[in-house]
PDB file of C-alpha atoms and ligand atoms in Angstrom:
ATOM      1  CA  UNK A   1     116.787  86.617 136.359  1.00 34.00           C
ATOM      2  CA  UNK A   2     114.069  84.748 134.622  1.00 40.00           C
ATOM      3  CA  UNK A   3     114.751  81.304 134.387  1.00 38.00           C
ATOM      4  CA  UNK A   4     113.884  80.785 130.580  1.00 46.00           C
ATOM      5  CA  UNK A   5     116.436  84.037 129.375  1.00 46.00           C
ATOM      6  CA  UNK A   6     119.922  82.953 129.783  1.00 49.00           C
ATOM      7  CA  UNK A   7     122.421  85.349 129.379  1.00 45.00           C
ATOM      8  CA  UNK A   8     124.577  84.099 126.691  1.00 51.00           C
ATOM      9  CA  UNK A   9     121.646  83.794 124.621  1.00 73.00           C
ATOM     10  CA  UNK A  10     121.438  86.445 121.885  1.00 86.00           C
ATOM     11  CA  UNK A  11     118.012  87.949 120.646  1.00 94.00           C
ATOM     12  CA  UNK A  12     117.746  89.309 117.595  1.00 96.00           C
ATOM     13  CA  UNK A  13     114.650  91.728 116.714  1.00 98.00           C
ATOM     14  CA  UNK A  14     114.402  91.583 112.735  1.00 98.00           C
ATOM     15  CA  UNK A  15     111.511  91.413 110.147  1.00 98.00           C
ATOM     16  CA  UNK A  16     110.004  88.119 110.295  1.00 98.00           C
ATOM     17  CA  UNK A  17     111.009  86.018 106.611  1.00 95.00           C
ATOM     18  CA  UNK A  18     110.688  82.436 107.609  1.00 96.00           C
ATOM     19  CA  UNK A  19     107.250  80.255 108.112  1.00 97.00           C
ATOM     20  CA  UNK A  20     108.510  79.418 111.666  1.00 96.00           C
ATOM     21  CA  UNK A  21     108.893  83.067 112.469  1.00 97.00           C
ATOM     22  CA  UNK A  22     105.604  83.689 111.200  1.00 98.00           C
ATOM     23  CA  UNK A  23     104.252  81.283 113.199  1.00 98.00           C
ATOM     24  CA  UNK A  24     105.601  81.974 116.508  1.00 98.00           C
ATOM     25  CA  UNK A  25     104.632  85.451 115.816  1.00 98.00           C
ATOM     26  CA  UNK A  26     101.045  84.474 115.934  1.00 98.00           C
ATOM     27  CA  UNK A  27     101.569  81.638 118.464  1.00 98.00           C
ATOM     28  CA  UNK A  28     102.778  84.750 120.451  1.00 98.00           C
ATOM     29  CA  UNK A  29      99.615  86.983 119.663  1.00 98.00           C
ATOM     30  CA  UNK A  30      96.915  83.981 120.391  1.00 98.00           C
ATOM     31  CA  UNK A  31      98.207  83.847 123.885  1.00 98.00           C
ATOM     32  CA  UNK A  32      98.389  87.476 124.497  1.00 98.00           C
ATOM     33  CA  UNK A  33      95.463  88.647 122.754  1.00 97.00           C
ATOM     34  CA  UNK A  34      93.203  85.497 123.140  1.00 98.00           C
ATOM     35  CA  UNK A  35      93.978  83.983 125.740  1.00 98.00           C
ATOM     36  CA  UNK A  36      95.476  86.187 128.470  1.00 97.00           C
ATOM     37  CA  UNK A  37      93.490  89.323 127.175  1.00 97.00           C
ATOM     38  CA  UNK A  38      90.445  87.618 125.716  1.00 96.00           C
ATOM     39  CA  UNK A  39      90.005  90.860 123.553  1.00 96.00           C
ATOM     40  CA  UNK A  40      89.696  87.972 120.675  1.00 96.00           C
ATOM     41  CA  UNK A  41      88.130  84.766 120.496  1.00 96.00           C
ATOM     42  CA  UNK A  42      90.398  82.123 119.466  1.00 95.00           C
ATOM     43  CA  UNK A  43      92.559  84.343 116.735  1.00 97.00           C
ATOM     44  CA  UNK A  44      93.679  87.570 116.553  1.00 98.00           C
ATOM     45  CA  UNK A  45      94.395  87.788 112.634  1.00 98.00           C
ATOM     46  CA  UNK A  46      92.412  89.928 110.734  1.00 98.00           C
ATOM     47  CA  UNK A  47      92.629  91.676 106.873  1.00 97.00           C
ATOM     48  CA  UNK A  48      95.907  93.758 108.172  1.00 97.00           C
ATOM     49  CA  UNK A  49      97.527  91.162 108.281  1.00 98.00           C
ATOM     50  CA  UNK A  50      97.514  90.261 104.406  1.00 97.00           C
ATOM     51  CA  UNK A  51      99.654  93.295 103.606  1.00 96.00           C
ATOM     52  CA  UNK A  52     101.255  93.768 106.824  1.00 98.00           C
ATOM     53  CA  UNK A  53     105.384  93.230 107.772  1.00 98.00           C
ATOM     54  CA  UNK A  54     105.932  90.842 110.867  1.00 98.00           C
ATOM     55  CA  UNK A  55     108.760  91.752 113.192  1.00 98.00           C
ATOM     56  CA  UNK A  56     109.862  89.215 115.511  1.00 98.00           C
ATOM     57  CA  UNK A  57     112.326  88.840 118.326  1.00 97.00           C
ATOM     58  CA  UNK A  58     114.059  85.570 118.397  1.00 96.00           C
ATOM     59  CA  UNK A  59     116.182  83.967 121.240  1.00 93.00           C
ATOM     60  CA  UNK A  60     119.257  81.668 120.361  1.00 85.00           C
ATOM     61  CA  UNK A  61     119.232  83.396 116.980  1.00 62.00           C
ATOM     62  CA  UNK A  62     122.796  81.489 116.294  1.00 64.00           C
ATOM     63  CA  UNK A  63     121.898  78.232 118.136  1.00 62.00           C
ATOM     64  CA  UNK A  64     120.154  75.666 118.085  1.00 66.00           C
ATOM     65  CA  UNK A  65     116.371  75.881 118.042  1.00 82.00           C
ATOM     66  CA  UNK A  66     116.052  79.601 117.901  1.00 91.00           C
ATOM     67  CA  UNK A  67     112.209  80.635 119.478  1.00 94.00           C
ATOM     68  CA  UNK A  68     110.439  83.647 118.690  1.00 97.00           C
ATOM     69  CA  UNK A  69     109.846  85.516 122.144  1.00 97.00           C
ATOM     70  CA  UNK A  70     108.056  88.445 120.901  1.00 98.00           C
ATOM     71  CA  UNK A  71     106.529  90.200 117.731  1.00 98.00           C
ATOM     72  CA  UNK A  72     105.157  93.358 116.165  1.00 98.00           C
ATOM     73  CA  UNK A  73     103.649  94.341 113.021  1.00 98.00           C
ATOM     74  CA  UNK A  74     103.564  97.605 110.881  1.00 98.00           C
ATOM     75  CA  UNK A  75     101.170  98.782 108.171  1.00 98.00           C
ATOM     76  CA  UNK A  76     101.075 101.685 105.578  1.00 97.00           C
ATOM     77  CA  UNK A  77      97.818 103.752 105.425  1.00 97.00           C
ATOM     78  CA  UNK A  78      96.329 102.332 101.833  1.00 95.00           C
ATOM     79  CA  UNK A  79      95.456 106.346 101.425  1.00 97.00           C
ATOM     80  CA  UNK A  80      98.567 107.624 102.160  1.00 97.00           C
ATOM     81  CA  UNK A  81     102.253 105.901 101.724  1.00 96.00           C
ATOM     82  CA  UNK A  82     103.675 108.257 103.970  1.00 98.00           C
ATOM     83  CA  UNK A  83     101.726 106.997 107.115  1.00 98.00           C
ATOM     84  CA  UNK A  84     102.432 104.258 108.919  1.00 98.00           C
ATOM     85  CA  UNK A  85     100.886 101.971 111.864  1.00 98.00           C
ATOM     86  CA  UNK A  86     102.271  99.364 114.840  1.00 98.00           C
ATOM     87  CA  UNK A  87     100.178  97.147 115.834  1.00 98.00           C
ATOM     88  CA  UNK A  88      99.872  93.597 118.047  1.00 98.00           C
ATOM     89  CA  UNK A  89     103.100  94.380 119.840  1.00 98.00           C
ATOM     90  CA  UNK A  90     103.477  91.183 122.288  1.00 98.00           C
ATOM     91  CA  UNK A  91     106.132  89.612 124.291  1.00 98.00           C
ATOM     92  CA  UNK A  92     106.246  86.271 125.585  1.00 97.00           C
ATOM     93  CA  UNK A  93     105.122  86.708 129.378  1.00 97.00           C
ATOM     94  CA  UNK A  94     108.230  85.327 131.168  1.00 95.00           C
ATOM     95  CA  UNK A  95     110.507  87.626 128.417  1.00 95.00           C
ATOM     96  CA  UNK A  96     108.802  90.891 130.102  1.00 97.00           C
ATOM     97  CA  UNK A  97     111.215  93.786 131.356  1.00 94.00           C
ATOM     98  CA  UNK A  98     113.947  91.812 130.654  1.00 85.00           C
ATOM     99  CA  UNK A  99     116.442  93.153 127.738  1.00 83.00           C
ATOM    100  CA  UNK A 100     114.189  95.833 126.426  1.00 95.00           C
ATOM    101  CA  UNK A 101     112.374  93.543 124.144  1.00 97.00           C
ATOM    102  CA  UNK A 102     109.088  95.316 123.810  1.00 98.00           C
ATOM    103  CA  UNK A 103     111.248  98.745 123.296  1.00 98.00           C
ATOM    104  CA  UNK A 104     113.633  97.179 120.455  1.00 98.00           C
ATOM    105  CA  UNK A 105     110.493  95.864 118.737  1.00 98.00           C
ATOM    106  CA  UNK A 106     109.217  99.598 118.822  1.00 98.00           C
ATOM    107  CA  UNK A 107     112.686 100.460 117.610  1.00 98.00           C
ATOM    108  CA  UNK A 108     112.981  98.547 114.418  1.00 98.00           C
ATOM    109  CA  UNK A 109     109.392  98.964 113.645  1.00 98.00           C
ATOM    110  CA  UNK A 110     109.271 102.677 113.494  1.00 98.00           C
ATOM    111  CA  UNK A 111     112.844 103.081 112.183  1.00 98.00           C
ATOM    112  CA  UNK A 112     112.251 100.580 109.456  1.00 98.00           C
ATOM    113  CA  UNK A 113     109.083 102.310 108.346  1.00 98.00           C
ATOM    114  CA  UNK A 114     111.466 105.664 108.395  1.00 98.00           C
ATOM    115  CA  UNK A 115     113.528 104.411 105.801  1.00 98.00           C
ATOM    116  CA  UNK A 116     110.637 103.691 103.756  1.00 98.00           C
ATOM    117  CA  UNK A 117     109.679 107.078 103.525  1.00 98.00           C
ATOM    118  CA  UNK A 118     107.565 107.031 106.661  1.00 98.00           C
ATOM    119  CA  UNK A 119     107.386 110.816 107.815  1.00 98.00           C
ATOM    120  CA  UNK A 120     103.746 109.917 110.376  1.00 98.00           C
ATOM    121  CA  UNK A 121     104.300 106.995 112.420  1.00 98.00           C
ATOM    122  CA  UNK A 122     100.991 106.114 114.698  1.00 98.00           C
ATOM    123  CA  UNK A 123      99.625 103.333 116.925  1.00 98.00           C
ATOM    124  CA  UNK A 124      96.713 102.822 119.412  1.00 98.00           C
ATOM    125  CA  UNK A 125      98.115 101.979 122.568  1.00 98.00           C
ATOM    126  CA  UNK A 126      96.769 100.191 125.517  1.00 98.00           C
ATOM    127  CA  UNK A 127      96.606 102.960 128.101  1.00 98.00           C
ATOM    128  CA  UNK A 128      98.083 101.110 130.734  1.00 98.00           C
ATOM    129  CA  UNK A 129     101.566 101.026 127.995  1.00 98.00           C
ATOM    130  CA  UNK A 130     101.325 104.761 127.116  1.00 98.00           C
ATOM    131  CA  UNK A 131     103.880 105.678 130.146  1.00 98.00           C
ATOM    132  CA  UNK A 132     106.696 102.800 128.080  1.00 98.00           C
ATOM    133  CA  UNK A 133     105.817 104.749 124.862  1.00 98.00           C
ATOM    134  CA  UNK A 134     106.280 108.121 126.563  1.00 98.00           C
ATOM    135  CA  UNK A 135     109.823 107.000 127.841  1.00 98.00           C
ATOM    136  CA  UNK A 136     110.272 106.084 124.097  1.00 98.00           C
ATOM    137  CA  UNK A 137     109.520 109.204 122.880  1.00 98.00           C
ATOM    138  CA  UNK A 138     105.797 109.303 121.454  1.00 98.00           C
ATOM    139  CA  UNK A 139     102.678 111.306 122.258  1.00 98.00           C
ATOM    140  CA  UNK A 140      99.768 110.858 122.718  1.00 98.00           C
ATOM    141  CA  UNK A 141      97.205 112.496 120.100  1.00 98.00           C
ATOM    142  CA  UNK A 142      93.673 111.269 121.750  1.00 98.00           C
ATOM    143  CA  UNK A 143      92.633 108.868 124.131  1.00 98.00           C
ATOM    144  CA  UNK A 144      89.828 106.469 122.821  1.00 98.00           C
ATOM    145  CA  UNK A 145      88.140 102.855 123.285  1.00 97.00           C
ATOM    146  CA  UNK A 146      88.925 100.283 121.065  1.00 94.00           C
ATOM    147  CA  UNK A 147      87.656  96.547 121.516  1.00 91.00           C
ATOM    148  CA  UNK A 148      86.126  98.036 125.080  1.00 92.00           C
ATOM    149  CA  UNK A 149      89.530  99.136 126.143  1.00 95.00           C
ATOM    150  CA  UNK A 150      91.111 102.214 126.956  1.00 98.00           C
ATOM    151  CA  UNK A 151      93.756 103.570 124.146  1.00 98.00           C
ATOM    152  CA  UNK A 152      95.710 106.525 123.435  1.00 98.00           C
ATOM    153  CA  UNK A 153      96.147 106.920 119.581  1.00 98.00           C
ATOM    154  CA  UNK A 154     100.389 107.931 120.182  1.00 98.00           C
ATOM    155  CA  UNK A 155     102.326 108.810 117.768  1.00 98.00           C
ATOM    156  CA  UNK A 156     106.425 108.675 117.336  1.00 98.00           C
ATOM    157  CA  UNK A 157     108.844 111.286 117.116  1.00 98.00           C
ATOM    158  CA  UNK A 158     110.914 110.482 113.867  1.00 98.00           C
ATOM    159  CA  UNK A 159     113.684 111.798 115.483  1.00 98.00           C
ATOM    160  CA  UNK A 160     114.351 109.634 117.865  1.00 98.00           C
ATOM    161  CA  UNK A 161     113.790 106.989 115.302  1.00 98.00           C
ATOM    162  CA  UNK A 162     116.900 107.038 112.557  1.00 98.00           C
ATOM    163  CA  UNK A 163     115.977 105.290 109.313  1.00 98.00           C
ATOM    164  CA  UNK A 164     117.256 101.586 109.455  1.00 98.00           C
ATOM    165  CA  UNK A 165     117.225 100.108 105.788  1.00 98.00           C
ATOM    166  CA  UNK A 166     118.856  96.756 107.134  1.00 98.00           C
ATOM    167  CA  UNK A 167     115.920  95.651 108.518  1.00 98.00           C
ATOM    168  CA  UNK A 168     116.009  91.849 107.664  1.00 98.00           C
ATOM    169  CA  UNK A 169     119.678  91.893 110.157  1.00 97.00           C
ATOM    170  CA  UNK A 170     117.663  94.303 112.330  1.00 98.00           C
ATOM    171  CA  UNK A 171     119.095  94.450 116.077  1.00 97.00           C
ATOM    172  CA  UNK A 172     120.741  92.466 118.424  1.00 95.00           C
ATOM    173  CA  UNK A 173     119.669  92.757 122.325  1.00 92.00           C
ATOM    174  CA  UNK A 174     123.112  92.836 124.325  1.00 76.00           C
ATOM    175  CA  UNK A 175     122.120  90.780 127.469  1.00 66.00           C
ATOM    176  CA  UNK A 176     124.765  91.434 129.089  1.00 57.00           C
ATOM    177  CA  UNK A 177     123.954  95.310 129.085  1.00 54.00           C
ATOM    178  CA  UNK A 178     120.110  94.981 129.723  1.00 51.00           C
ATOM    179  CA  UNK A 179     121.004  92.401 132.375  1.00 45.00           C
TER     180      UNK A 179
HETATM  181  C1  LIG B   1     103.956  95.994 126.495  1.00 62.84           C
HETATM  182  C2  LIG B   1     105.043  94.938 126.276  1.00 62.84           C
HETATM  183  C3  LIG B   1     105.146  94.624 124.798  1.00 62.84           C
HETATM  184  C4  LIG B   1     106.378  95.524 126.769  1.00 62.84           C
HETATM  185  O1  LIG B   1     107.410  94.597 126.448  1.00 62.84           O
HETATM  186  P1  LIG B   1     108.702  94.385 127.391  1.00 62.84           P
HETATM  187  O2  LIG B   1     109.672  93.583 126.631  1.00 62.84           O
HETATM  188  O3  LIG B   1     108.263  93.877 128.719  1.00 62.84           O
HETATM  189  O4  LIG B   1     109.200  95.888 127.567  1.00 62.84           O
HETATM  190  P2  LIG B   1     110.721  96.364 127.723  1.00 62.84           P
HETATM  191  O5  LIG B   1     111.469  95.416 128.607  1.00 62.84           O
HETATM  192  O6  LIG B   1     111.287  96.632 126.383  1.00 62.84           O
HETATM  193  O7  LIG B   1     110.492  97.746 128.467  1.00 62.84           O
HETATM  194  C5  LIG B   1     111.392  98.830 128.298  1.00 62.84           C
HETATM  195  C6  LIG B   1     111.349  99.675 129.548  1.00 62.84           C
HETATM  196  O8  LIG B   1     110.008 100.115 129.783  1.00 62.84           O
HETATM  197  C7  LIG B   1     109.524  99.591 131.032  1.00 62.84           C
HETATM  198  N1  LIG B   1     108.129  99.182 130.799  1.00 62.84           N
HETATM  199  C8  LIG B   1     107.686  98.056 130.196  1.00 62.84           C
HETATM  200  N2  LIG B   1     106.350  98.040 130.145  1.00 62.84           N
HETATM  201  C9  LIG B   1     105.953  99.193 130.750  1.00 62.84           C
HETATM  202  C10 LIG B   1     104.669  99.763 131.014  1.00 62.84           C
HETATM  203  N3  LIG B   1     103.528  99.154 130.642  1.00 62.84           N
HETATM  204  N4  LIG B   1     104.650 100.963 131.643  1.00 62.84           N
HETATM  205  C11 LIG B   1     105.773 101.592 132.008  1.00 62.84           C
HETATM  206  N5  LIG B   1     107.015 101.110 131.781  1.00 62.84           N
HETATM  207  C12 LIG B   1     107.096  99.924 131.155  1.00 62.84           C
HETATM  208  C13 LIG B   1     110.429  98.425 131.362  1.00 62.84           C
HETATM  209  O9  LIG B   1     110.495  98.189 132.739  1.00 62.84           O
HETATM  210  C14 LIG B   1     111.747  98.907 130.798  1.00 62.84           C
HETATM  211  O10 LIG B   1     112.322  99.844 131.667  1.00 62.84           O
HETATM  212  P3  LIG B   1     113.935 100.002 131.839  1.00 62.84           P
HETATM  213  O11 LIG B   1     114.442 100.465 130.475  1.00 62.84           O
HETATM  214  O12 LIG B   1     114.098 101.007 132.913  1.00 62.84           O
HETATM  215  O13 LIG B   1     114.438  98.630 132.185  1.00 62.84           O
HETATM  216  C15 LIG B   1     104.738  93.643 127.093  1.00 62.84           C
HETATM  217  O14 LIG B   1     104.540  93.982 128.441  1.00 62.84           O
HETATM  218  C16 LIG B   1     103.521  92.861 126.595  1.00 62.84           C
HETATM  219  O15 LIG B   1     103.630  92.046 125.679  1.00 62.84           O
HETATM  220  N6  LIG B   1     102.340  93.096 127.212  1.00 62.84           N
HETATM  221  C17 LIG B   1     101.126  92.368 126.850  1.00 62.84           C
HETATM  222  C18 LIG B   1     100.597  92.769 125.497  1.00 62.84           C
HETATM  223  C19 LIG B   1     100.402  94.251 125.339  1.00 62.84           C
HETATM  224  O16 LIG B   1     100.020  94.955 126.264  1.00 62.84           O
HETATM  225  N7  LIG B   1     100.708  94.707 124.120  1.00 62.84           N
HETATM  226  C20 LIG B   1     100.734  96.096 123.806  1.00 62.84           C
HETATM  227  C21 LIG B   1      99.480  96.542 123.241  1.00 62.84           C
HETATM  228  S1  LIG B   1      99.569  98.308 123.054  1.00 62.84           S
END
């Protein structure tokens, strides 16, 4: 068991509201995407961002000093409401493969965008992540390099995905289940 995830602890995936959620969010994306990936120099935002909805996970989310331990972020297409887009889906490095965080994110993110009347959900997806998103029920559509790395463009089935319109409660990860 990871030293830093303590069973009692409850995380909570959930659209991000609060400045400190917002900013762990991106604390979480410099490190993955800047620093550990170095597909970015120094910061990762970029226009999506303006009119994009942060998810975040959050550790100790009835305690003291909750912590964001991952994040994700969807999108509609500006040309069509209908379609939606994931994208900078990162988990703190010693919260991998532990309690289906990464999957949960995936979860609320596509099932959130359902009840908004998604009907196409889509990301690009780092190809060495396309086998997690298989298990999760997506596809992949085409394979193609983005920022010099291999992608698949995947996209989810909808029914695997049942619309969630409480999105701001979003999910709780039972530890003692994923443990
Ligand atoms: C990809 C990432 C978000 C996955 O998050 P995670 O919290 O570790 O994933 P989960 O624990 O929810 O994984 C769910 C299941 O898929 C498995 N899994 C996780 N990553 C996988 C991968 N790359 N390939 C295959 N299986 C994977 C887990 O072992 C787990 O299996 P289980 O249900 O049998 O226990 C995380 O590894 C990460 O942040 N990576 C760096 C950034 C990155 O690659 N972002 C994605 C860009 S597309």
């Amino acid at each position: 068991m990871n030293a830093a995830l303590h069973t009692d602890d409850k995380i909570v995936v959930r659209w991000a509201g609060e400045p400190w959620e917002h900013e762990g969010a991106l604390a979480i994306r410099r490190a993955v995407f800047c620093e550990e990936q170095g597909i970015f120099d120094g910061d990762d935002r970029d226009e999506t961002d303006d009119t994009a909805q942060l998810l975040v996970a959050v550790q100790g989310a009835d305690g003291a000093a909750p912590c964001v331990v991952g994040t994700v972020r969807i999108h509609r297409d500006p040309a069509d409401a209908s379609v939606w887009y994931g994208s900078r889906l990162a988990v703190r490095a010693d919260f991998r493969r532990h309690g289906r965080i990464g999957a949960t994110l995936i979860r609320l993110a596509v099932s959130s965008a359902h009840a908004l009347g998604c009907t196409t959900f889509l990301a690009r997806v780092q190809a060495q992540n396309a086998p997690l998103f298989r298990r999760l029920h997506w596809c992949t559509l085409e394979e193609v390099i983005v920022f010099g790395r291999a992608h698949h463009v995947m996209r989810a089935d909808l029914a695997h995905y049942p619309p969630c319109a409480t999105p701001c409660a979003g999910f709780t990860i039972d530890q003692r289940r994923a443990a």
